[in-house]
């Protein structure tokens, strides 16, 4: 961002795993994540006070295109590095450690200096620490922000998020959580 009065551009990477018909705990969990992520993107678009369209990226491009069409005020990137190159604050919401590592290895091949990553993915604590080290080494910042709640809570903007990271970075994320999350809890892990 060049000026304090220019809103940062936001991107959202990872839009869930749709199309699982088999009723199992894993497929139900993945459908729940899809609803949460659609609702989170929708709330960002509607309530996030965005100065420019939300950039969407998903490995299955048709999911991002469909969601962009449904929500409006979104653009679709053809790749994760393209989404990151155009954004200042990048939300990621992926299913596990392996997916997060794969995505960030791809992203961190590019210049990410000054960007802020907000990882809402389902990961192990050690992965969060490793990710922070990888991102900071490339000159970017990271806030780990697990999200809790049911799909209906996501749709209503009632999710609970627990950000962890450097205080100034958590403060940069906070305005985009208004109306998206009902409760923005301090994790106790805010670094000055």
C-alpha positions as a printed NumPy array, in Angstrom:
array([[  0.   ,   0.   ,   0.   ],
       [  1.35 ,   3.367,  -0.919],
       [ -0.739,   5.592,   1.322],
       [ -2.51 ,   5.365,   4.654],
       [ -5.844,   6.381,   3.069],
       [ -5.818,   3.541,   0.528],
       [ -7.574,   0.377,   1.694],
       [ -5.534,  -2.805,   1.49 ],
       [ -6.552,  -5.318,  -1.149],
       [ -7.729,  -8.65 ,   0.301],
       [ -7.496, -12.165,  -1.103],
       [ -9.041, -15.404,   0.1  ],
       [ -7.316, -18.671,  -0.84 ],
       [ -9.052, -22.025,  -0.331],
       [-12.8  , -22.366,  -0.813],
       [-13.495, -25.807,   0.602],
       [-13.912, -29.29 ,  -0.767],
       [-17.246, -29.63 ,  -2.551],
       [-18.772, -32.595,  -4.337],
       [-18.341, -35.353,  -1.759],
       [-21.536, -37.388,  -1.891],
       [-20.525, -40.179,   0.461],
       [-21.883, -39.479,   3.934],
       [-18.983, -39.908,   6.271],
       [-17.496, -37.799,   9.027],
       [-14.826, -36.531,   6.635],
       [-17.257, -35.554,   3.883],
       [-19.613, -33.861,   6.334],
       [-16.684, -31.934,   7.826],
       [-15.561, -30.818,   4.372],
       [-19.046, -29.647,   3.387],
       [-19.197, -27.706,   6.649],
       [-15.865, -26.042,   5.824],
       [-17.201, -25.108,   2.374],
       [-20.236, -23.399,   3.895],
       [-18.062, -21.629,   6.453],
       [-15.655, -20.371,   3.792],
       [-18.437, -19.232,   1.452],
       [-20.064, -17.404,   4.347],
       [-16.722, -15.944,   5.456],
       [-16.057, -14.632,   1.931],
       [-19.629, -13.363,   1.685],
       [-19.327, -11.515,   4.969],
       [-15.982, -10.031,   3.919],
       [-17.583,  -8.761,   0.705],
       [-20.743,  -7.447,   2.388],
       [-19.387,  -6.204,   5.721],
       [-15.612,  -5.963,   5.372],
       [-15.564,  -2.366,   4.09 ],
       [-13.436,  -3.42 ,   1.119],
       [-11.998,  -0.707,  -1.1  ],
       [-11.635,  -3.14 ,  -4.021],
       [-13.009,  -6.542,  -5.032],
       [-12.065,  -9.542,  -2.906],
       [ -9.625, -11.752,  -4.832],
       [-10.589, -15.439,  -4.757],
       [ -8.421, -18.439,  -5.539],
       [ -9.153, -22.133,  -5.348],
       [ -7.361, -25.083,  -6.966],
       [-10.662, -25.923,  -8.653],
       [-11.171, -22.653, -10.523],
       [-14.871, -23.247, -11.16 ],
       [-15.557, -23.023,  -7.409],
       [-13.945, -19.598,  -7.228],
       [-15.716, -18.444, -10.396],
       [-19.102, -19.619,  -9.119],
       [-18.627, -17.97 ,  -5.733],
       [-17.451, -14.717,  -7.353],
       [-20.557, -14.687,  -9.509],
       [-22.826, -15.359,  -6.509],
       [-21.236, -12.74 ,  -4.258],
       [-20.314,  -9.976,  -6.668],
       [-17.465,  -7.566,  -5.819],
       [-14.944, -10.403,  -6.315],
       [-12.298, -11.235,  -8.87 ],
       [-10.798, -14.662,  -9.528],
       [ -7.061, -15.31 ,  -9.741],
       [ -5.71 , -18.046, -12.003],
       [ -3.065, -19.103,  -9.477],
       [ -2.195, -18.625,  -5.824],
       [  0.895, -16.532,  -6.668],
       [ -1.269, -14.304,  -8.895],
       [ -3.767, -13.779,  -6.053],
       [ -0.973, -12.96 ,  -3.601],
       [  0.786, -10.596,  -6.023],
       [ -2.381,  -8.484,  -6.262],
       [ -3.221,  -8.475,  -2.539],
       [ -1.941,  -6.893,   0.666],
       [ -3.76 ,  -9.117,   3.18 ],
       [ -4.233, -12.772,   2.241],
       [ -6.581, -15.085,   4.137],
       [ -5.891, -18.808,   3.749],
       [ -8.288, -21.541,   4.794],
       [ -7.081, -25.017,   3.907],
       [ -7.786, -28.497,   5.22 ],
       [ -4.5  , -29.641,   6.75 ],
       [ -0.763, -29.124,   7.258],
       [  0.188, -30.694,   3.913],
       [ -2.147, -28.418,   1.947],
       [ -0.816, -25.359,   3.795],
       [  2.826, -26.314,   3.179],
       [  2.213, -26.997,  -0.504],
       [  0.434, -23.669,  -1.015],
       [  2.988, -21.592,   0.889],
       [  5.958, -23.199,  -0.86 ],
       [  4.368, -22.103,  -4.131],
       [  3.516, -18.611,  -2.868],
       [  6.857, -17.921,  -1.193],
       [  8.73 , -18.418,  -4.466],
       [  7.447, -14.924,  -5.325],
       [  8.181, -11.587,  -3.688],
       [  5.842, -11.293,  -0.679],
       [  7.635,  -8.48 ,   1.121],
       [  5.214,  -6.421,   3.217],
       [  2.238,  -8.725,   2.724],
       [  0.187, -10.088,   5.597],
       [ -1.013, -13.693,   5.623],
       [ -3.923, -14.671,   7.878],
       [ -3.94 , -18.441,   8.241],
       [ -7.368, -19.749,   9.236],
       [ -6.46 , -23.297,   8.165],
       [ -6.812, -26.392,  10.296],
       [ -3.184, -26.994,  11.311],
       [ -1.089, -28.319,  14.154],
       [  0.533, -25.745,  16.484],
       [  4.049, -26.678,  15.315],
       [  2.955, -26.01 ,  11.732],
       [  1.832, -22.514,  12.7  ],
       [  5.275, -21.795,  14.138],
       [  7.04 , -23.225,  11.068],
       [  4.782, -21.234,   8.757],
       [  5.446, -18.01 ,  10.653],
       [  9.202, -18.573,  10.357],
       [  8.948, -19.294,   6.604],
       [  6.803, -16.223,   5.936],
       [  8.829, -13.831,   8.102],
       [ 12.055, -14.986,   6.426],
       [ 10.564, -13.705,   3.143],
       [  9.752, -10.277,   4.628],
       [  6.031, -10.807,   5.163],
       [  3.889, -11.098,   8.28 ],
       [  1.547, -13.804,   9.494],
       [ -1.357, -14.024,  11.904],
       [ -2.588, -17.493,  12.807],
       [ -6.33 , -17.237,  13.315],
       [ -8.281, -20.42 ,  14.023],
       [-12.012, -20.011,  13.52 ],
       [-14.71 , -21.762,  15.564],
       [-18.42 , -22.196,  14.915],
       [-21.092, -23.97 ,  12.908],
       [-22.081, -23.13 ,   9.31 ],
       [-25.173, -21.243,  10.48 ],
       [-22.935, -19.108,  12.697],
       [-20.698, -18.314,   9.714],
       [-23.674, -17.204,   7.644],
       [-24.793, -14.859,  10.435],
       [-21.305, -13.497,  11.12 ],
       [-21.184, -15.142,  14.537],
       [-17.964, -17.134,  14.273],
       [-15.31 , -16.92 ,  16.958],
       [-11.748, -16.22 ,  15.853],
       [ -8.61 , -16.39 ,  17.934],
       [ -5.767, -14.408,  16.318],
       [ -2.179, -15.017,  17.316],
       [  0.787, -13.018,  16.103],
       [  2.513,  -9.678,  16.43 ],
       [  0.213,  -7.039,  17.928],
       [  0.495,  -4.63 ,  14.983],
       [ -0.373,  -7.41 ,  12.539],
       [ -3.372,  -8.548,  14.575],
       [ -4.524,  -4.91 ,  14.588],
       [ -4.298,  -4.807,  10.765],
       [ -6.592,  -7.851,  10.525],
       [ -9.17 ,  -6.699,  13.074],
       [-11.131,  -4.272,  10.802],
       [-11.846,  -7.076,   8.333],
       [-13.327,  -9.254,  11.039],
       [-16.086,  -6.811,  11.996],
       [-19.364,  -8.354,  10.872],
       [-17.563, -11.522,   9.842],
       [-16.9  , -12.755,  13.359],
       [-18.948, -12.234,  16.478],
       [-16.039, -12.638,  18.855],
       [-12.429, -11.642,  18.254],
       [-10.61 , -13.217,  21.195],
       [ -7.065, -12.483,  22.201],
       [ -5.185, -15.748,  22.129],
       [ -2.73 , -14.612,  24.725],
       [ -0.119, -15.071,  22.033],
       [  0.281, -11.537,  20.779],
       [  3.883, -10.522,  20.313],
       [  4.929,  -6.892,  20.656]])
